[in-house]
Amino acid sequence: MPNPKPNFLSFYKLLCFVLLTDVALVVSKSTIEPCSNSDSCNALLGYTLYTDLKVAEVASLFQVDPISVLTANAIDISYPDVENHILPSQLFVKIPILCSCVDGIRKSVSTHYKTRPQDTLSSIADSIYAGLVSADQIREANSIDDPSVLDVGQNLVVPLPCTCFNGTDNGLPAIYLSYVVKPVDTLAGIAASYSTTITDLMNVNAMGGTSITPGDILAVPLSACASNFPKFASDHGLIVPNGSYAITASHCVQCSCGPGSRNLYCMPASLAVSCSSMQCKSSNLMLGNVTVQQSSAGCNVTSCAYSGYANGTIITSLSSSLQPRCPGPQQFPPLVAPPTYITRDSVFAPAPAPQSDGVTTATVPKTSTVPSTGSLPGFPPAGAPFGSLSNASTLMNSAAALPAALVIYLLAKLISPLSL
Ligand SMILES: *[C@@H]1O[C@H](CO)[C@@H](O)[C@H](O)[C@H]1NC(C)=O
Ligand SMILES: *[C@@H]1O[C@H](CO)[C@@H](O)[C@H](O)[C@H]1NC(C)=O
Ligand SMILES: *[C@@H]1O[C@H](CO)[C@@H](O)[C@H](O)[C@H]1NC(C)=O
Ligand SMILES: *[C@@H]1O[C@H](CO)[C@@H](O)[C@H](O)[C@H]1NC(C)=O
Ligand SMILES: *[C@@H]1O[C@H](CO)[C@@H](O)[C@H](O)[C@H]1NC(C)=O
Ligand SMILES: *[C@@H]1O[C@H](CO)[C@@H](O)[C@H](O)[C@H]1NC(C)=O
């Protein structure tokens, strides 16, 4: 055997180099929230589609209800066959998930992934789950000894980051979004996009400075409307972010939050499903109905509100209160059509900070509330981690398989002289 040592050393150096560059892509910082009870909470994942996917396919990646994905993004569910609508590659969406307490920390472990041919742990982590999980975390969660041997059809647990922080932020109701930092992001930009402050983001994520690294996962507090359903209700703890909707009670009830009010507003959903009675007892008011009666003492407001779903029954509660002024008509968060094209907004969600200088500011309107359809179709994300996104199916295979292929190539190349 001629002089194996240098070979081994260089092999190790190269392997380490490959692993390090690989690690740089997959290892991410994320906020750890210790927990002790078995309560779970509603949370959101910020997910960027790795390829064109139907709404139902996105939902099945995370094993969530397709309708809840649509309502969480204020996408109009009245479009025909909306679950089979194809969402474009690189679209940024919020995925509603349940955040539990596992081994003393907050995480979501209800997502499973069935491996397909050509999958590697890195491609699953970096591409399919868009950096919300790392290859190492999947390996650990599934006690995989040899990541190079993945059986096709293997059912992997995909641990996903989430935080609850008691459903509040600075004493106000909040739901937390797990956001994967993109190369274009600044902390100021993220804060601006989600109507929070740099200080708040730093506090929530226990950061010592404002620097962020692509791949980091930040917990972003979103202002929300909280429910007050009893413990025995199956939707106890429902919390809906400002500007969006949630569907509950077996698709019978839809609740919304904002604009202009922090009160959760629920009413019968328009979906064609059979539901238990939504009429308040001893009244002719239906869920969501509000009647007002002006008197000298003020405004007598009577409302029939939703109070949770228990044992297949919709709980309603009738309440009257005297208020100084009569409320105006209920306002609803604006709905958007199912996205078909990538807009600058959806790619850059969140957009860079208005005050941050440079190329981006020149092209992004100051108040970047561009509607999510119709503008700048197919705009590529500048600085997207893996080059062109024009062809999603090839993107996944070539980009995600690259590090693994490199390792195999190097192994083959370096092991062969050793075995001589
Ligand atoms: C969580 O919030 C509730 C009110 O929403 C409060 O009563 C409780 O003390 C909080 N718990 C912690 C640990 O902050
Ligand atoms: C909710 O969002 C709207 C517009 O998106 C905003 O004007 C309003 O201030 C927000 N409300 C809260 C309580 O954050
Ligand atoms: C009560 O709510 C139902 C269902 O949302 C609605 O169709 C009806 O118009 C409402 N009636 C009043 C008086 O607001
Ligand atoms: C308010 O109206 C409801 C029904 O319309 C009535 O039962 C209640 O007594 C009224 N309350 C006041 C303070 O007028
Ligand atoms: C739920 O419904 C079943 C049958 O409909 C009944 O036996 C049970 O007592 C109910 N449970 C509660 C908590 O109401
Ligand atoms: C993507 O690639 C496939 C096959 O490689 C091809 O059939 C398809 O037309 C391409 N799509 C686009 C949008 O280029």
Coordinates of C-alpha atoms and ligand atoms in Angstrom, one line a residue:
M1 CA 0.0 0.0 0.0
P2 CA 1.9 3.1 -1.2
N3 CA 1.8 5.9 1.4
P4 CA -1.8 6.0 2.4
K5 CA -1.4 8.8 4.9
P6 CA -1.3 11.8 2.7
N7 CA -4.2 10.4 0.8
F8 CA -6.2 10.0 3.9
L9 CA -5.3 13.5 5.0
S10 CA -6.2 15.1 1.8
F11 CA -9.3 13.0 1.7
Y12 CA -10.3 14.2 5.1
K13 CA -9.5 17.8 4.2
L14 CA -11.6 17.6 1.1
L15 CA -14.4 15.8 2.9
C16 CA -14.3 18.4 5.6
F17 CA -14.4 21.1 3.1
V18 CA -17.3 19.5 1.3
L19 CA -19.1 18.9 4.6
L20 CA -18.4 22.5 5.8
T21 CA -19.8 24.0 2.7
D22 CA -22.7 21.7 2.9
V23 CA -23.2 22.5 6.5
A24 CA -23.1 26.2 5.7
L25 CA -26.2 25.6 3.6
V26 CA -28.1 23.4 6.0
V27 CA -27.3 24.4 9.5
S28 CA -29.5 27.1 10.8
K29 CA -29.9 29.1 13.9
S30 CA -33.4 29.1 15.2
T31 CA -35.2 30.3 18.3
I32 CA -35.5 27.7 21.0
E33 CA -38.4 28.0 23.3
P34 CA -38.3 25.8 26.4
C35 CA -41.7 24.4 27.5
S36 CA -43.0 22.1 30.2
N37 CA -46.6 21.5 29.6
S38 CA -48.4 19.5 27.0
D39 CA -50.4 22.4 25.6
S40 CA -50.0 23.1 22.0
C41 CA -50.6 26.4 20.1
N42 CA -51.3 27.6 16.7
A43 CA -48.2 28.7 14.8
L44 CA -47.2 29.5 11.2
L45 CA -44.3 28.4 8.9
G46 CA -43.0 30.7 6.2
Y47 CA -42.7 28.4 3.3
T48 CA -41.2 29.1 -0.2
L49 CA -42.4 26.6 -2.8
Y50 CA -39.5 24.7 -4.4
T51 CA -41.6 24.0 -7.5
D52 CA -45.1 24.5 -8.9
L53 CA -47.4 22.8 -6.6
K54 CA -51.2 22.4 -6.2
V55 CA -52.7 23.9 -3.1
A56 CA -53.5 20.4 -2.0
E57 CA -49.9 19.2 -2.6
V58 CA -48.5 22.0 -0.4
A59 CA -51.0 21.1 2.3
S60 CA -50.1 17.4 2.1
L61 CA -46.4 18.2 2.4
F62 CA -47.2 19.5 5.9
Q63 CA -50.3 17.3 6.5
V64 CA -52.6 20.3 7.0
D65 CA -56.0 21.2 5.6
P66 CA -55.7 22.8 2.2
I67 CA -58.5 25.2 3.0
S68 CA -56.6 26.4 6.1
V69 CA -53.5 27.1 3.9
L70 CA -55.7 29.2 1.7
T71 CA -57.5 31.1 4.5
A72 CA -54.2 31.7 6.3
N73 CA -53.0 33.6 3.2
A74 CA -56.3 35.4 2.7
I75 CA -56.7 33.6 -0.6
D76 CA -60.3 33.5 -1.9
I77 CA -61.6 30.0 -1.4
S78 CA -64.7 30.6 -3.5
Y79 CA -62.7 30.0 -6.7
P80 CA -63.9 26.8 -8.5
D81 CA -61.7 23.8 -7.7
V82 CA -59.4 26.0 -5.7
E83 CA -57.6 23.1 -4.0
N84 CA -56.3 22.0 -7.3
H85 CA -55.1 25.4 -8.2
I86 CA -51.4 25.4 -9.1
L87 CA -49.3 27.8 -7.0
P88 CA -46.1 29.0 -8.7
S89 CA -42.6 28.0 -7.7
Q90 CA -40.9 30.4 -5.3
L91 CA -44.2 31.7 -4.0
F92 CA -44.0 32.5 -0.3
V93 CA -46.9 31.2 1.8
K94 CA -47.8 30.9 5.4
I95 CA -48.6 27.4 6.6
P96 CA -50.7 27.1 9.8
I97 CA -49.4 24.3 12.0
L98 CA -49.9 23.1 15.6
C99 CA -46.9 23.7 17.8
S100 CA -46.3 21.2 20.5
C101 CA -43.9 20.6 23.4
V102 CA -41.5 17.8 22.6
D103 CA -38.6 16.9 25.0
G104 CA -38.8 20.2 26.7
I105 CA -38.8 22.5 23.6
R106 CA -41.4 23.8 21.3
K107 CA -41.5 22.1 17.9
S108 CA -43.9 20.6 15.4
V109 CA -43.5 16.9 14.8
S110 CA -46.7 16.1 13.1
T111 CA -45.2 16.4 9.6
H112 CA -44.1 13.2 7.8
Y113 CA -42.5 12.9 4.4
K114 CA -42.5 9.8 2.3
T115 CA -39.2 9.6 0.4
R116 CA -39.1 9.4 -3.4
P117 CA -36.4 8.2 -5.7
Q118 CA -33.4 10.7 -5.8
D119 CA -34.3 12.3 -2.5
T120 CA -31.4 13.0 -0.2
L121 CA -31.7 14.4 3.3
S122 CA -30.3 17.6 2.0
S123 CA -32.7 17.9 -0.9
I124 CA -35.6 17.2 1.5
A125 CA -34.4 19.7 4.0
D126 CA -33.1 22.5 1.7
S127 CA -35.4 22.2 -1.3
I128 CA -38.6 20.5 -0.5
Y129 CA -39.0 22.0 3.0
A130 CA -37.2 25.2 1.9
G131 CA -34.7 25.3 4.8
L132 CA -37.3 25.0 7.6
V133 CA -35.4 21.9 8.7
S134 CA -31.8 20.8 8.3
A135 CA -30.6 17.5 7.0
D136 CA -29.0 16.8 10.4
Q137 CA -32.3 17.4 12.2
I138 CA -34.1 15.0 10.0
R139 CA -31.3 12.4 10.4
E140 CA -31.5 12.8 14.2
A141 CA -35.3 12.7 14.4
N142 CA -35.3 9.5 12.5
S143 CA -32.2 7.9 14.0
I144 CA -30.7 7.5 10.5
D145 CA -27.2 6.0 10.8
D146 CA -26.2 6.2 7.2
P147 CA -27.9 9.2 5.4
S148 CA -26.6 7.9 2.0
V149 CA -29.0 5.0 2.2
L150 CA -32.5 6.3 2.0
D151 CA -35.1 3.7 1.1
V152 CA -37.7 4.9 -1.3
G153 CA -41.0 5.2 0.5
Q154 CA -39.5 5.6 3.9
N155 CA -41.7 7.6 6.2
L156 CA -39.6 10.3 7.8
V157 CA -40.6 12.6 10.6
V158 CA -39.8 16.2 9.6
P159 CA -39.3 18.2 12.8
L160 CA -40.3 21.8 12.1
P161 CA -39.5 25.0 14.2
C162 CA -42.3 26.8 16.0
T163 CA -42.8 29.0 19.0
C164 CA -45.8 29.9 21.1
F165 CA -44.5 32.4 23.7
N166 CA -47.9 32.1 25.4
G167 CA -49.7 33.6 22.4
T168 CA -48.6 37.1 23.2
D169 CA -46.0 39.7 22.3
N170 CA -45.6 42.7 24.6
G171 CA -48.8 41.8 26.3
L172 CA -50.9 41.7 23.1
P173 CA -52.2 38.6 21.2
A174 CA -49.6 37.3 18.7
I175 CA -49.0 34.3 16.7
Y176 CA -45.4 33.4 15.7
L177 CA -44.2 32.8 12.2
S178 CA -41.0 30.7 11.7
Y179 CA -39.2 32.6 8.9
V180 CA -36.2 31.4 7.0
V181 CA -33.9 34.3 6.3
K182 CA -33.2 34.8 2.6
P183 CA -30.0 36.3 1.2
V184 CA -31.8 39.6 0.4
D185 CA -33.2 40.0 3.9
T186 CA -32.3 42.6 6.5
L187 CA -33.6 42.6 10.0
A188 CA -35.1 46.1 9.4
G189 CA -36.8 44.7 6.3
I190 CA -38.3 41.8 8.0
A191 CA -39.5 44.0 10.9
A192 CA -41.1 46.4 8.4
S193 CA -42.8 43.7 6.4
Y194 CA -44.5 42.2 9.5
S195 CA -45.3 45.4 11.2
T196 CA -43.0 44.8 14.1
T197 CA -39.8 46.4 15.3
I198 CA -36.1 45.5 15.1
T199 CA -36.0 45.6 18.9
D200 CA -38.9 43.3 19.2
L201 CA -37.4 40.8 16.8
M202 CA -34.1 40.9 18.7
N203 CA -35.9 40.3 22.0
V204 CA -38.0 37.5 20.7
N205 CA -35.0 35.8 19.1
A206 CA -32.6 36.6 21.9
M207 CA -30.2 38.2 19.4
G208 CA -27.1 40.2 20.5
G209 CA -27.0 42.2 17.3
T210 CA -28.9 43.0 14.1
S211 CA -26.9 40.8 11.8
I212 CA -28.8 37.8 10.3
T213 CA -27.5 35.0 8.1
P214 CA -29.3 33.4 5.2
G215 CA -30.8 30.2 6.5
D216 CA -31.3 31.5 10.0
I217 CA -34.8 30.9 11.3
L218 CA -36.4 33.8 13.0
A219 CA -39.6 33.7 15.2
V220 CA -41.6 36.7 13.9
P221 CA -44.5 37.8 16.0
L222 CA -47.6 38.7 14.0
S223 CA -50.3 40.7 15.6
A224 CA -53.4 38.5 15.9
C225 CA -56.9 38.1 17.3
A226 CA -57.2 35.6 20.1
S227 CA -60.2 33.4 20.9
N228 CA -61.6 32.7 24.3
F229 CA -63.1 29.2 23.7
P230 CA -63.4 26.8 26.6
K231 CA -60.8 24.1 27.2
F232 CA -63.1 21.3 26.1
A233 CA -63.6 22.9 22.6
S234 CA -61.5 21.2 19.9
D235 CA -60.5 24.6 18.6
H236 CA -59.5 25.9 22.0
G237 CA -56.7 28.4 21.6
L238 CA -57.6 29.4 18.1
I239 CA -55.6 32.6 17.1
V240 CA -55.9 34.3 13.8
P241 CA -53.2 36.7 12.5
N242 CA -54.3 40.2 11.4
G243 CA -55.3 40.3 7.8
S244 CA -56.3 36.7 7.5
Y245 CA -58.9 34.0 8.1
A246 CA -59.2 30.7 9.7
I247 CA -61.7 27.9 9.0
T248 CA -62.9 25.8 12.0
A249 CA -65.8 23.6 13.2
S250 CA -65.4 21.1 10.4
H251 CA -65.4 23.8 7.8
C252 CA -68.7 25.3 9.1
V253 CA -67.3 28.5 10.6
Q254 CA -64.9 31.0 9.4
C255 CA -63.2 33.5 11.6
S256 CA -61.3 36.6 10.6
C257 CA -59.0 39.2 12.1
G258 CA -58.8 42.9 11.2
P259 CA -58.5 45.4 9.8
G260 CA -59.1 47.9 12.5
S261 CA -60.2 45.5 15.2
R262 CA -58.4 43.0 17.5
N263 CA -61.6 41.1 18.1
L264 CA -61.9 37.7 16.4
Y265 CA -65.0 37.8 14.2
C266 CA -66.6 34.5 13.3
M267 CA -69.5 33.7 11.0
P268 CA -70.9 30.8 9.0
A269 CA -68.5 29.7 6.3
S270 CA -69.7 29.6 2.7
L271 CA -68.4 26.1 2.1
A272 CA -71.1 23.5 1.1
V273 CA -71.0 21.3 4.2
S274 CA -73.7 20.2 6.6
C275 CA -73.4 21.9 9.9
S276 CA -75.1 21.9 13.3
S277 CA -77.3 24.8 14.2
M278 CA -75.6 28.2 14.1
Q279 CA -78.5 30.1 15.7
C280 CA -78.1 31.6 19.1
K281 CA -80.4 30.0 21.7
S282 CA -83.6 32.0 22.4
S283 CA -83.0 34.5 19.7
N284 CA -83.4 34.8 16.0
L285 CA -79.8 35.8 15.6
M286 CA -77.3 33.7 13.6
L287 CA -73.6 33.3 14.3
G288 CA -72.0 36.6 13.5
N289 CA -75.2 38.7 13.6
V290 CA -75.0 41.9 15.4
T291 CA -77.9 44.2 16.2
V292 CA -77.7 47.7 17.5
Q293 CA -80.3 49.8 19.3
Q294 CA -79.5 53.5 19.9
S295 CA -80.9 54.8 23.1
S296 CA -80.2 57.8 25.3
A297 CA -77.9 55.7 27.5
G298 CA -75.8 54.8 24.5
C299 CA -75.8 51.9 22.0
N300 CA -77.2 48.6 23.0
V301 CA -75.2 46.0 21.0
T302 CA -76.4 42.5 20.9
S303 CA -74.3 39.9 19.1
C304 CA -74.4 36.2 18.5
A305 CA -70.8 35.0 18.7
Y306 CA -69.0 31.7 18.1
S307 CA -67.6 30.1 21.2
G308 CA -65.9 27.0 19.9
Y309 CA -66.6 23.5 18.6
A310 CA -67.2 20.7 21.0
N311 CA -68.4 17.2 20.3
G312 CA -69.6 18.0 16.8
T313 CA -71.6 21.0 18.1
I314 CA -71.1 24.6 17.3
I315 CA -71.3 26.6 20.6
T316 CA -72.8 30.0 20.3
S317 CA -73.2 32.7 22.9
L318 CA -75.5 35.7 22.9
S319 CA -74.4 38.8 24.6
S320 CA -75.6 42.3 25.0
S321 CA -73.6 45.3 26.0
L322 CA -74.1 49.0 26.2
Q323 CA -71.4 50.9 24.3
P324 CA -70.8 54.6 23.9
R325 CA -71.1 54.4 20.1
C326 CA -72.7 52.0 17.7
P327 CA -70.1 49.9 15.8
G328 CA -69.9 50.3 12.1
P329 CA -70.4 47.3 9.7
Q330 CA -68.0 44.5 10.2
Q331 CA -64.9 44.9 8.1
F332 CA -63.1 42.0 6.5
P333 CA -59.5 41.5 5.5
P334 CA -59.2 41.8 1.7
L335 CA -59.1 38.5 -0.1
V336 CA -56.7 37.8 -3.0
A337 CA -57.2 35.6 -6.0
P338 CA -55.3 32.3 -6.0
P339 CA -51.8 33.4 -7.1
T340 CA -50.7 32.3 -10.5
Y341 CA -47.6 34.3 -11.0
I342 CA -44.8 35.3 -8.7
T343 CA -44.9 38.9 -7.9
R344 CA -42.0 40.9 -6.6
D345 CA -43.8 41.1 -3.3
S346 CA -44.4 37.4 -2.9
V347 CA -40.8 36.5 -3.8
F348 CA -39.4 39.2 -1.5
A349 CA -41.8 38.6 1.3
P350 CA -40.7 40.3 3.4
A351 CA -39.5 43.1 1.3
P352 CA -36.3 44.9 2.1
A353 CA -36.7 47.8 4.5
P354 CA -37.9 51.0 2.9
Q355 CA -35.0 52.9 4.5
S356 CA -32.3 50.4 3.4
D357 CA -30.5 51.9 0.5
G358 CA -29.3 50.3 -2.7
V359 CA -30.6 48.6 -5.8
T360 CA -33.7 47.1 -4.2
T361 CA -35.1 50.4 -2.9
A362 CA -35.0 51.9 -6.3
T363 CA -37.4 49.3 -7.7
V364 CA -39.6 48.5 -4.7
P365 CA -42.3 51.0 -4.0
K366 CA -42.1 52.6 -0.5
T367 CA -45.4 51.2 0.6
S368 CA -45.0 47.8 -1.0
T369 CA -48.6 46.7 -0.9
V370 CA -48.7 45.5 -4.4
P371 CA -51.7 43.1 -4.9
S372 CA -50.4 39.6 -5.1
T373 CA -51.7 39.0 -8.6
G374 CA -50.8 40.6 -11.9
S375 CA -47.7 42.5 -11.3
L376 CA -44.3 41.5 -12.5
P377 CA -45.1 37.9 -13.4
G378 CA -42.3 35.5 -13.1
F379 CA -39.8 37.9 -11.5
P380 CA -36.8 35.8 -10.4
P381 CA -35.7 36.2 -6.8
A382 CA -32.3 38.0 -6.9
G383 CA -29.8 36.0 -4.9
A384 CA -31.9 32.9 -4.7
P385 CA -29.7 30.2 -3.3
F386 CA -29.7 27.9 -6.2
G387 CA -29.5 29.9 -9.4
S388 CA -32.2 29.9 -12.0
L389 CA -35.8 29.0 -11.0
S390 CA -37.1 28.9 -14.5
N391 CA -37.6 25.2 -14.4
A392 CA -38.7 24.0 -11.1
S393 CA -38.5 20.2 -11.7
T394 CA -34.9 20.4 -12.8
L395 CA -34.1 22.9 -10.1
M396 CA -34.9 20.5 -7.4
N397 CA -32.9 17.6 -8.8
S398 CA -29.8 19.4 -9.9
A399 CA -29.5 21.9 -7.1
A400 CA -30.4 19.8 -4.2
A401 CA -28.5 16.7 -5.2
L402 CA -25.3 18.6 -5.9
P403 CA -23.6 18.4 -2.4
A404 CA -24.4 14.7 -2.1
A405 CA -23.2 14.0 -5.7
L406 CA -20.0 15.8 -4.9
V407 CA -19.4 13.8 -1.8
I408 CA -20.0 10.5 -3.7
Y409 CA -17.7 11.7 -6.5
L410 CA -15.0 12.6 -4.0
L411 CA -15.4 9.4 -2.1
A412 CA -15.1 7.3 -5.3
K413 CA -12.2 9.4 -6.5
L414 CA -10.3 9.2 -3.2
I415 CA -11.1 5.8 -2.0
S416 CA -10.1 4.1 -5.2
P417 CA -6.3 4.9 -4.9
L418 CA -6.4 3.8 -1.3
S419 CA -7.7 0.4 -2.1
L420 CA -5.0 -0.3 -4.6
Ligands
LIG1 C1 -50.0 33.4 29.5 O1 -51.0 34.3 29.2 C2 -52.1 34.3 30.1 C3 -53.2 35.2 29.6 O2 -53.3 35.1 28.3 C4 -51.7 34.6 31.5 O3 -52.7 34.5 32.4 C5 -50.5 33.7 31.9 O4 -50.0 34.1 33.2 C6 -49.4 33.7 30.9 N1 -48.4 32.8 31.3 C7 -47.1 33.0 31.2 C8 -46.2 31.9 31.6 O5 -46.7 34.1 30.8
LIG2 C1 -53.9 45.0 10.8 O1 -53.5 45.1 9.5 C2 -54.0 46.3 8.9 C3 -53.6 46.4 7.4 O2 -52.9 45.3 7.0 C4 -53.3 47.5 9.6 O3 -53.8 48.7 9.1 C5 -53.7 47.4 11.1 O4 -53.1 48.4 11.8 C6 -53.4 46.1 11.7 N1 -54.0 46.0 13.0 C7 -53.2 45.6 14.0 C8 -53.9 45.5 15.3 O5 -52.0 45.3 13.9
LIG3 C1 -77.3 37.0 10.2 O1 -76.2 36.1 9.7 C2 -76.6 35.4 8.5 C3 -75.5 34.5 8.2 O2 -74.2 35.1 8.2 C4 -76.9 36.4 7.4 O3 -77.2 35.7 6.2 C5 -78.0 37.4 7.8 O4 -78.1 38.3 6.8 C6 -77.6 38.0 9.1 N1 -78.8 38.8 9.6 C7 -78.7 40.0 10.1 C8 -79.9 40.6 10.6 O5 -77.6 40.5 10.2
LIG4 C1 -80.4 45.4 24.7 O1 -81.1 44.7 23.7 C2 -81.5 43.4 24.1 C3 -82.2 42.7 23.0 O2 -82.4 43.6 21.9 C4 -82.3 43.4 25.3 O3 -82.6 42.1 25.8 C5 -81.6 44.1 26.5 O4 -82.4 44.2 27.6 C6 -81.1 45.5 26.0 N1 -80.3 46.1 27.0 C7 -80.3 47.3 27.4 C8 -79.4 47.8 28.5 O5 -81.1 48.1 26.9
LIG5 C1 -70.6 13.9 23.1 O1 -71.6 13.2 22.3 C2 -71.9 11.9 22.7 C3 -72.9 11.3 21.8 O2 -73.4 12.2 20.9 C4 -72.3 11.9 24.2 O3 -72.5 10.5 24.6 C5 -71.3 12.5 25.1 O4 -71.7 12.6 26.4 C6 -71.0 13.9 24.5 N1 -69.9 14.5 25.3 C7 -69.9 15.8 25.8 C8 -68.7 16.2 26.5 O5 -70.8 16.5 25.6
LIG6 C1 -39.1 22.2 -17.7 O1 -38.4 21.0 -18.1 C2 -39.2 20.0 -18.7 C3 -38.3 18.8 -19.0 O2 -37.0 19.0 -18.7 C4 -39.9 20.6 -19.9 O3 -40.8 19.6 -20.5 C5 -40.7 21.8 -19.6 O4 -41.3 22.4 -20.7 C6 -39.8 22.8 -18.9 N1 -40.6 23.9 -18.4 C7 -40.3 25.2 -18.5 C8 -41.2 26.2 -17.9 O5 -39.2 25.5 -19.1

